mmCIF file of C-alpha atoms and ligand atoms in Angstrom:
data_model
loop_
_atom_site.group_PDB
_atom_site.id
_atom_site.type_symbol
_atom_site.label_atom_id
_atom_site.label_comp_id
_atom_site.label_asym_id
_atom_site.label_seq_id
_atom_site.Cartn_x
_atom_site.Cartn_y
_atom_site.Cartn_z
ATOM 1 C CA UNK G 1 -9.528 0.729 -12.081
ATOM 2 C CA UNK G 2 -6.742 1.971 -9.282
ATOM 3 C CA UNK G 3 -3.256 0.865 -9.388
ATOM 4 C CA UNK G 4 -0.034 1.591 -7.629
ATOM 5 C CA UNK G 5 1.718 4.451 -9.150
ATOM 6 C CA UNK G 6 4.783 1.550 -9.935
ATOM 7 C CA UNK G 7 2.128 -0.187 -12.091
ATOM 8 C CA UNK G 8 1.759 2.434 -14.245
ATOM 9 C CA UNK G 9 3.519 0.801 -17.086
ATOM 10 C CA UNK G 10 1.545 -2.718 -16.465
ATOM 11 C CA UNK G 11 -1.310 -3.982 -18.732
ATOM 12 C CA UNK G 12 -4.197 -3.882 -15.974
ATOM 13 C CA UNK G 13 -6.812 -7.078 -15.742
ATOM 14 C CA UNK G 14 -9.630 -6.603 -13.612
ATOM 15 C CA UNK G 15 -10.515 -10.245 -11.874
ATOM 16 C CA UNK G 16 -12.881 -8.843 -8.935
ATOM 17 C CA UNK G 17 -14.732 -5.654 -8.508
ATOM 18 C CA UNK G 18 -13.881 -3.614 -5.304
ATOM 19 C CA UNK G 19 -12.701 -4.457 -1.793
ATOM 20 C CA UNK G 20 -13.747 -7.600 0.368
ATOM 21 C CA UNK G 21 -13.502 -4.986 3.617
ATOM 22 C CA UNK G 22 -14.720 -2.205 2.435
ATOM 23 C CA UNK G 23 -14.353 -1.086 6.326
ATOM 24 C CA UNK G 24 -11.542 1.420 6.500
ATOM 25 C CA UNK G 25 -12.414 4.553 7.376
ATOM 26 C CA UNK G 26 -10.478 6.995 5.049
ATOM 27 C CA UNK G 27 -10.705 5.042 2.373
ATOM 28 C CA UNK G 28 -13.205 5.865 -0.942
ATOM 29 C CA UNK G 29 -11.383 3.515 -3.652
ATOM 30 C CA UNK G 30 -14.440 1.224 -3.881
ATOM 31 C CA UNK G 31 -17.174 3.191 -1.593
ATOM 32 C CA UNK G 32 -20.545 1.824 -2.951
ATOM 33 C CA UNK G 33 -18.559 -0.919 -5.466
ATOM 34 C CA UNK G 34 -20.336 -4.316 -4.107
ATOM 35 C CA UNK G 35 -17.150 -6.731 -3.438
ATOM 36 C CA UNK G 36 -17.793 -9.481 -6.708
ATOM 37 C CA UNK G 37 -15.122 -12.089 -7.790
ATOM 38 C CA UNK G 38 -15.194 -12.563 -11.679
ATOM 39 C CA UNK G 39 -16.384 -15.896 -13.008
ATOM 40 C CA UNK G 40 -13.565 -17.457 -14.746
ATOM 41 C CA UNK G 41 -15.762 -16.924 -18.369
ATOM 42 C CA UNK G 42 -15.479 -13.176 -18.093
ATOM 43 C CA UNK G 43 -11.562 -13.276 -17.059
ATOM 44 C CA UNK G 44 -10.865 -15.472 -19.841
ATOM 45 C CA UNK G 45 -12.256 -12.729 -21.539
ATOM 46 C CA UNK G 46 -10.589 -9.839 -20.050
ATOM 47 C CA UNK G 47 -6.920 -11.629 -20.740
ATOM 48 C CA UNK G 48 -7.790 -12.112 -24.456
ATOM 49 C CA UNK G 49 -8.729 -8.637 -24.890
ATOM 50 C CA UNK G 50 -5.779 -7.829 -23.071
ATOM 51 C CA UNK G 51 -3.258 -10.094 -24.831
ATOM 52 C CA UNK G 52 -4.548 -9.205 -28.193
ATOM 53 C CA UNK G 53 -4.135 -5.228 -27.454
ATOM 54 C CA UNK G 54 -0.458 -5.784 -25.891
ATOM 55 C CA UNK G 55 0.660 -9.342 -26.754
ATOM 56 C CA UNK G 56 4.362 -8.897 -26.142
ATOM 57 C CA UNK G 57 3.490 -7.195 -22.267
ATOM 58 C CA UNK G 58 5.756 -8.564 -19.442
ATOM 59 C CA UNK G 59 4.131 -6.937 -16.653
ATOM 60 C CA UNK G 60 0.157 -7.416 -15.103
ATOM 61 C CA UNK G 61 -1.166 -5.981 -12.594
ATOM 62 C CA UNK G 62 -4.590 -7.667 -11.463
ATOM 63 C CA UNK G 63 -7.055 -5.308 -9.787
ATOM 64 C CA UNK G 64 -9.375 -4.611 -7.608
ATOM 65 C CA UNK G 65 -8.329 -4.113 -4.110
ATOM 66 C CA UNK G 66 -7.371 -7.307 -2.550
ATOM 67 C CA UNK G 67 -6.988 -9.919 -5.478
ATOM 68 C CA UNK G 68 -4.948 -12.207 -2.990
ATOM 69 C CA UNK G 69 -8.167 -12.744 -0.974
ATOM 70 C CA UNK G 70 -9.480 -15.067 -3.975
ATOM 71 C CA UNK G 71 -9.321 -18.430 -4.007
ATOM 72 C CA UNK G 72 -5.865 -20.102 -4.351
ATOM 73 C CA UNK G 73 -6.906 -22.276 -7.149
ATOM 74 C CA UNK G 74 -8.628 -19.630 -8.803
ATOM 75 C CA UNK G 75 -5.586 -17.709 -8.906
ATOM 76 C CA UNK G 76 -3.227 -20.468 -9.874
ATOM 77 C CA UNK G 77 -5.648 -20.737 -12.895
ATOM 78 C CA UNK G 78 -5.399 -17.134 -13.649
ATOM 79 C CA UNK G 79 -1.728 -17.063 -13.460
ATOM 80 C CA UNK G 80 -1.512 -20.117 -16.010
ATOM 81 C CA UNK G 81 -3.805 -18.427 -18.262
ATOM 82 C CA UNK G 82 -2.078 -15.143 -18.226
ATOM 83 C CA UNK G 83 1.595 -17.262 -18.821
ATOM 84 C CA UNK G 84 -0.260 -18.837 -21.646
ATOM 85 C CA UNK G 85 -1.880 -15.401 -23.268
ATOM 86 C CA UNK G 86 1.392 -13.233 -22.733
ATOM 87 C CA UNK G 87 4.430 -15.346 -23.774
ATOM 88 C CA UNK G 88 6.999 -12.649 -22.394
ATOM 89 C CA UNK G 89 5.380 -12.393 -18.930
ATOM 90 C CA UNK G 90 7.617 -11.504 -16.321
ATOM 91 C CA UNK G 91 5.582 -10.820 -13.502
ATOM 92 C CA UNK G 92 2.427 -10.553 -12.236
ATOM 93 C CA UNK G 93 1.568 -8.001 -9.231
ATOM 94 C CA UNK G 94 -1.646 -7.356 -6.848
ATOM 95 C CA UNK G 95 -3.153 -5.494 -4.219
ATOM 96 C CA UNK G 96 -3.271 -8.030 -0.869
ATOM 97 C CA UNK G 97 -4.497 -7.143 2.643
ATOM 98 C CA UNK G 98 -3.501 -8.074 5.886
ATOM 99 C CA UNK G 99 -6.540 -10.505 6.270
ATOM 100 C CA UNK G 100 -5.777 -12.022 2.824
ATOM 101 C CA UNK G 101 -2.171 -12.594 3.642
ATOM 102 C CA UNK G 102 -2.797 -14.106 6.881
ATOM 103 C CA UNK G 103 -5.421 -16.378 5.337
ATOM 104 C CA UNK G 104 -2.611 -17.805 2.866
ATOM 105 C CA UNK G 105 -0.485 -20.925 4.243
ATOM 106 C CA UNK G 106 3.147 -20.760 3.483
ATOM 107 C CA UNK G 107 2.323 -23.373 0.768
ATOM 108 C CA UNK G 108 -0.088 -21.787 -0.779
ATOM 109 C CA UNK G 109 2.200 -18.534 -1.182
ATOM 110 C CA UNK G 110 4.765 -21.023 -2.475
ATOM 111 C CA UNK G 111 2.140 -22.636 -4.944
ATOM 112 C CA UNK G 112 1.218 -18.890 -6.039
ATOM 113 C CA UNK G 113 4.888 -17.642 -6.491
ATOM 114 C CA UNK G 114 5.893 -20.423 -8.274
ATOM 115 C CA UNK G 115 3.079 -19.718 -10.810
ATOM 116 C CA UNK G 116 3.908 -16.427 -11.048
ATOM 117 C CA UNK G 117 2.735 -13.812 -8.773
ATOM 118 C CA UNK G 118 5.432 -11.804 -7.759
ATOM 119 C CA UNK G 119 5.012 -8.650 -5.964
ATOM 120 C CA UNK G 120 1.774 -7.953 -3.005
ATOM 121 C CA UNK G 121 1.238 -4.306 -2.390
ATOM 122 C CA UNK G 122 0.353 -4.241 1.165
ATOM 123 C CA UNK G 123 -1.482 -1.329 2.701
ATOM 124 C CA UNK G 124 0.105 -1.440 6.381
ATOM 125 C CA UNK G 125 -1.059 2.454 7.046
ATOM 126 C CA UNK G 126 0.074 1.715 10.635
ATOM 127 C CA UNK G 127 1.937 -0.318 13.124
ATOM 128 C CA UNK G 128 -0.110 1.045 15.953
ATOM 129 C CA UNK G 129 -2.881 -1.699 16.475
ATOM 130 C CA UNK G 130 -4.751 1.218 18.224
ATOM 131 C CA UNK G 131 -4.841 3.453 15.183
ATOM 132 C CA UNK G 132 -5.654 0.327 12.784
ATOM 133 C CA UNK G 133 -8.889 -0.225 15.167
ATOM 134 C CA UNK G 134 -9.428 3.409 14.992
ATOM 135 C CA UNK G 135 -9.831 3.523 11.077
ATOM 136 C CA UNK G 136 -11.678 0.266 11.030
ATOM 137 C CA UNK G 137 -8.748 -1.666 9.273
ATOM 138 C CA UNK G 138 -8.945 -5.510 8.839
ATOM 139 C CA UNK G 139 -6.322 -7.153 10.024
ATOM 140 C CA UNK G 140 -3.537 -6.457 12.558
ATOM 141 C CA UNK G 141 -0.002 -5.258 12.819
ATOM 142 C CA UNK G 142 1.171 -7.931 14.045
ATOM 143 C CA UNK G 143 -0.819 -10.262 10.929
ATOM 144 C CA UNK G 144 0.573 -7.732 8.427
ATOM 145 C CA UNK G 145 4.580 -8.052 9.606
ATOM 146 C CA UNK G 146 3.886 -11.702 10.040
ATOM 147 C CA UNK G 147 2.445 -11.937 6.433
ATOM 148 C CA UNK G 148 4.915 -10.066 5.107
ATOM 149 C CA UNK G 149 7.739 -12.573 6.425
ATOM 150 C CA UNK G 150 6.281 -15.448 5.126
ATOM 151 C CA UNK G 151 5.996 -13.717 1.524
ATOM 152 C CA UNK G 152 9.035 -12.800 1.440
ATOM 153 C CA UNK G 153 10.153 -16.137 2.432
ATOM 154 C CA UNK G 154 8.090 -17.779 -0.321
ATOM 155 C CA UNK G 155 10.131 -15.405 -2.939
ATOM 156 C CA UNK G 156 7.960 -12.462 -3.373
ATOM 157 C CA UNK G 157 8.271 -9.347 -3.141
ATOM 158 C CA UNK G 158 6.319 -7.042 -0.828
ATOM 159 C CA UNK G 159 5.487 -3.147 -1.484
ATOM 160 C CA UNK G 160 4.787 -1.605 1.989
ATOM 161 C CA UNK G 161 2.258 1.406 2.258
ATOM 162 C CA UNK G 162 2.267 3.471 5.201
ATOM 163 C CA UNK G 163 -0.324 7.027 5.782
ATOM 164 C CA UNK G 164 1.331 9.542 7.376
ATOM 165 C CA UNK G 165 -1.417 11.344 10.001
ATOM 166 C CA UNK G 166 -3.586 8.601 10.286
ATOM 167 C CA UNK G 167 -3.031 8.660 13.762
ATOM 168 C CA UNK G 168 -4.225 12.166 13.662
ATOM 169 C CA UNK G 169 -2.604 14.381 16.667
ATOM 170 C CA UNK G 170 -3.955 12.356 19.306
ATOM 171 C CA UNK G 171 -1.893 9.107 18.209
ATOM 172 C CA UNK G 172 1.104 10.584 16.177
ATOM 173 C CA UNK G 173 3.876 9.687 18.655
ATOM 174 C CA UNK G 174 2.545 5.924 19.112
ATOM 175 C CA UNK G 175 1.839 6.070 15.348
ATOM 176 C CA UNK G 176 5.672 7.223 14.420
ATOM 177 C CA UNK G 177 6.953 4.418 16.956
ATOM 178 C CA UNK G 178 5.323 1.354 16.520
ATOM 179 C CA UNK G 179 5.294 1.814 12.399
ATOM 180 C CA UNK G 180 8.955 2.234 12.508
ATOM 181 C CA UNK G 181 8.836 -0.762 14.609
ATOM 182 C CA UNK G 182 6.529 -2.744 12.344
ATOM 183 C CA UNK G 183 8.403 -1.664 9.372
ATOM 184 C CA UNK G 184 11.927 -3.099 11.082
ATOM 185 C CA UNK G 185 10.343 -6.362 11.600
ATOM 186 C CA UNK G 186 8.974 -6.353 8.470
ATOM 187 C CA UNK G 187 12.042 -5.546 6.227
ATOM 188 C CA UNK G 188 9.851 -4.742 3.058
ATOM 189 C CA UNK G 189 11.666 -4.494 -0.163
ATOM 190 C CA UNK G 190 9.783 -1.360 -1.196
ATOM 191 C CA UNK G 191 8.061 0.776 1.075
ATOM 192 C CA UNK G 192 6.222 4.051 0.236
ATOM 193 C CA UNK G 193 4.948 7.007 2.544
ATOM 194 C CA UNK G 194 2.120 8.538 1.548
ATOM 195 C CA UNK G 195 -0.211 11.353 3.610
ATOM 196 C CA UNK G 196 -3.570 10.992 4.945
ATOM 197 C CA UNK G 197 -5.898 13.034 2.758
ATOM 198 C CA UNK G 198 -9.354 12.979 3.747
ATOM 199 C CA UNK G 199 -11.938 12.089 1.402
ATOM 200 C CA UNK G 200 -15.334 13.567 1.132
ATOM 201 C CA UNK G 201 -17.860 11.444 1.813
ATOM 202 C CA UNK G 202 -15.820 9.099 4.221
ATOM 203 C CA UNK G 203 -16.164 8.563 7.939
ATOM 204 C CA UNK G 204 -13.133 9.874 8.614
ATOM 205 C CA UNK G 205 -14.681 13.334 6.714
ATOM 206 C CA UNK G 206 -17.214 12.959 9.264
ATOM 207 C CA UNK G 207 -14.869 12.825 12.207
ATOM 208 C CA UNK G 208 -12.951 15.150 11.483
ATOM 209 C CA UNK G 209 -16.063 18.270 10.672
ATOM 210 C CA UNK G 210 -17.160 16.918 14.156
ATOM 211 C CA UNK G 211 -13.837 17.552 15.649
ATOM 212 C CA UNK G 212 -13.345 13.615 16.656
ATOM 213 C CA UNK G 213 -10.195 13.717 14.338
ATOM 214 C CA UNK G 214 -7.396 16.574 15.004
ATOM 215 C CA UNK G 215 -5.620 16.081 11.458
ATOM 216 C CA UNK G 216 -2.213 17.073 11.075
ATOM 217 C CA UNK G 217 -0.898 20.347 10.293
ATOM 218 C CA UNK G 218 1.303 20.547 7.414
ATOM 219 C CA UNK G 219 4.410 20.732 9.446
ATOM 220 C CA UNK G 220 3.235 17.983 11.813
ATOM 221 C CA UNK G 221 2.950 15.895 8.722
ATOM 222 C CA UNK G 222 6.312 16.443 7.690
ATOM 223 C CA UNK G 223 7.960 15.918 10.730
ATOM 224 C CA UNK G 224 5.776 12.795 11.334
ATOM 225 C CA UNK G 225 7.392 10.964 7.959
ATOM 226 C CA UNK G 226 11.256 12.521 9.543
ATOM 227 C CA UNK G 227 10.711 11.061 12.617
ATOM 228 C CA UNK G 228 9.741 7.709 11.420
ATOM 229 C CA UNK G 229 12.047 7.683 8.602
ATOM 230 C CA UNK G 230 14.827 8.416 11.479
ATOM 231 C CA UNK G 231 13.330 5.365 13.317
ATOM 232 C CA UNK G 232 13.742 2.705 10.241
ATOM 233 C CA UNK G 233 16.449 0.126 10.466
ATOM 234 C CA UNK G 234 16.336 -1.295 7.333
ATOM 235 C CA UNK G 235 18.655 -3.603 5.164
ATOM 236 C CA UNK G 236 18.237 -3.028 1.824
ATOM 237 C CA UNK G 237 14.497 -1.210 0.936
ATOM 238 C CA UNK G 238 13.682 0.959 -2.011
ATOM 239 C CA UNK G 239 12.105 4.141 -0.337
ATOM 240 C CA UNK G 240 9.507 6.303 -2.101
ATOM 241 C CA UNK G 241 7.329 9.694 -0.855
ATOM 242 C CA UNK G 242 6.826 10.642 -4.258
ATOM 243 C CA UNK G 243 3.203 10.240 -4.407
ATOM 244 C CA UNK G 244 1.394 13.712 -4.842
ATOM 245 C CA UNK G 245 0.008 13.467 -1.375
ATOM 246 C CA UNK G 246 3.367 13.793 0.200
ATOM 247 C CA UNK G 247 4.531 17.779 0.988
ATOM 248 C CA UNK G 248 8.196 17.070 -0.426
ATOM 249 C CA UNK G 249 8.570 14.162 -2.610
ATOM 250 C CA UNK G 250 11.596 12.059 -1.969
ATOM 251 C CA UNK G 251 12.982 8.487 -3.069
ATOM 252 C CA UNK G 252 15.830 6.977 -2.549
ATOM 253 C CA UNK G 253 17.205 3.437 -1.129
ATOM 254 C CA UNK G 254 17.356 2.475 2.304
ATOM 255 C CA UNK G 255 19.772 2.743 4.142
ATOM 256 C CA UNK G 256 22.282 4.122 2.153
ATOM 257 C CA UNK G 257 20.290 7.306 1.398
ATOM 258 C CA UNK G 258 18.794 7.806 4.721
ATOM 259 C CA UNK G 259 20.457 10.917 6.176
ATOM 260 C CA UNK G 260 20.365 12.522 2.944
ATOM 261 C CA UNK G 261 16.568 11.903 3.001
ATOM 262 C CA UNK G 262 16.170 13.560 6.458
ATOM 263 C CA UNK G 263 18.847 16.168 6.149
ATOM 264 C CA UNK G 264 16.065 17.457 3.550
ATOM 265 C CA UNK G 265 13.256 16.925 5.624
ATOM 266 C CA UNK G 266 14.917 18.967 8.129
ATOM 267 C CA UNK G 267 15.657 21.749 5.928
ATOM 268 C CA UNK G 268 12.087 21.927 5.169
ATOM 269 C CA UNK G 269 11.153 21.459 8.537
ATOM 270 C CA UNK G 270 13.451 24.876 9.472
ATOM 271 C CA UNK G 271 12.968 26.995 6.423
ATOM 272 C CA UNK G 272 10.161 28.328 7.819
ATOM 273 C CA UNK G 273 7.492 27.842 4.996
ATOM 274 C CA UNK G 274 5.381 25.069 6.297
ATOM 275 C CA UNK G 275 1.709 25.584 7.849
ATOM 276 C CA UNK G 276 1.761 25.482 11.512
ATOM 277 C CA UNK G 277 -1.930 25.898 11.505
ATOM 278 C CA UNK G 278 -3.641 24.014 9.116
ATOM 279 C CA UNK G 279 -2.834 21.059 6.968
ATOM 280 C CA UNK G 280 -1.866 23.297 3.898
ATOM 281 C CA UNK G 281 -2.380 22.782 0.333
ATOM 282 C CA UNK G 282 -4.106 19.154 -0.157
ATOM 283 C CA UNK G 283 -4.391 17.527 -3.756
ATOM 284 C CA UNK G 284 -8.031 17.249 -4.514
ATOM 285 C CA UNK G 285 -8.124 13.943 -5.602
ATOM 286 C CA UNK G 286 -5.689 11.096 -5.677
HETATM 287 S S1 SF4 D 301 -8.119 -2.608 2.773
HETATM 288 FE FE1 SF4 D 301 -7.609 -1.201 1.033
HETATM 289 S S2 SF4 D 301 -8.999 -1.050 -0.595
HETATM 290 FE FE2 SF4 D 301 -10.530 -1.890 1.075
HETATM 291 S S3 SF4 D 301 -11.319 -0.411 2.281
HETATM 292 FE FE3 SF4 D 301 -9.242 -0.621 3.107
HETATM 293 S S4 SF4 D 301 -7.764 0.728 2.391
HETATM 294 FE FE4 SF4 D 301 -9.635 0.471 1.110
#
């Protein structure tokens, strides 16, 4: 079961299998997993088992890949059951796609927030519509910017993920510029930079093998992260680039720590240790 790093201490409850889109060229998370929303009996059993094991739990993460896509009435019923099963529950979080966010009305978001849904993890990946189209991403950058704004107005916390390198060499500058602009419009509560890691068996892997997608070198990836960070004008965001995919682990608060984070990246770029010819060492599994 996949979950964001910040959910390491949460009770994980699966209410659906897979991702309803399963179309992103870089993503192997749910490849081969047919999308299925669990029935309420199955969800009841999962909640009962989880609450028997950890009755004092305060945090629950609902899986799999796009729980916000489930009907609002079903989600509200799940949230109600969670409140009954976990008396000390303080937050319920899940992944949300741009499409699911766009499909939720303001009233539905407000109902879900009141019912206990707290943090949405949204994979923006890029603010460039061209990059998103190339990667087969469901939803548009504009839709995700708007969805993020509406979710925050409903009182939710939005954690946005961006993929360094997703534009390849050809669209790197566009990716930097338009992603920074999208993030500045979103003003996410949390922001994570992850680096694009090609996974065998994905369409992206084949594009790289056929030289139809030119991967950034290690140095270019660090420069892209640096330039994107430099373009951010965020008023109150917790920033993380400490996922195993990143070349240099970084964490801080924006805008307070931006200059210090940029100095760290500049120092790394200047010291000459980064691979200028290839992507450098890549984690085997994410
Ligand atoms: S929407 Fe998310 S989980 Fe689904 S295929 Fe794309 S990246 Fe993977």
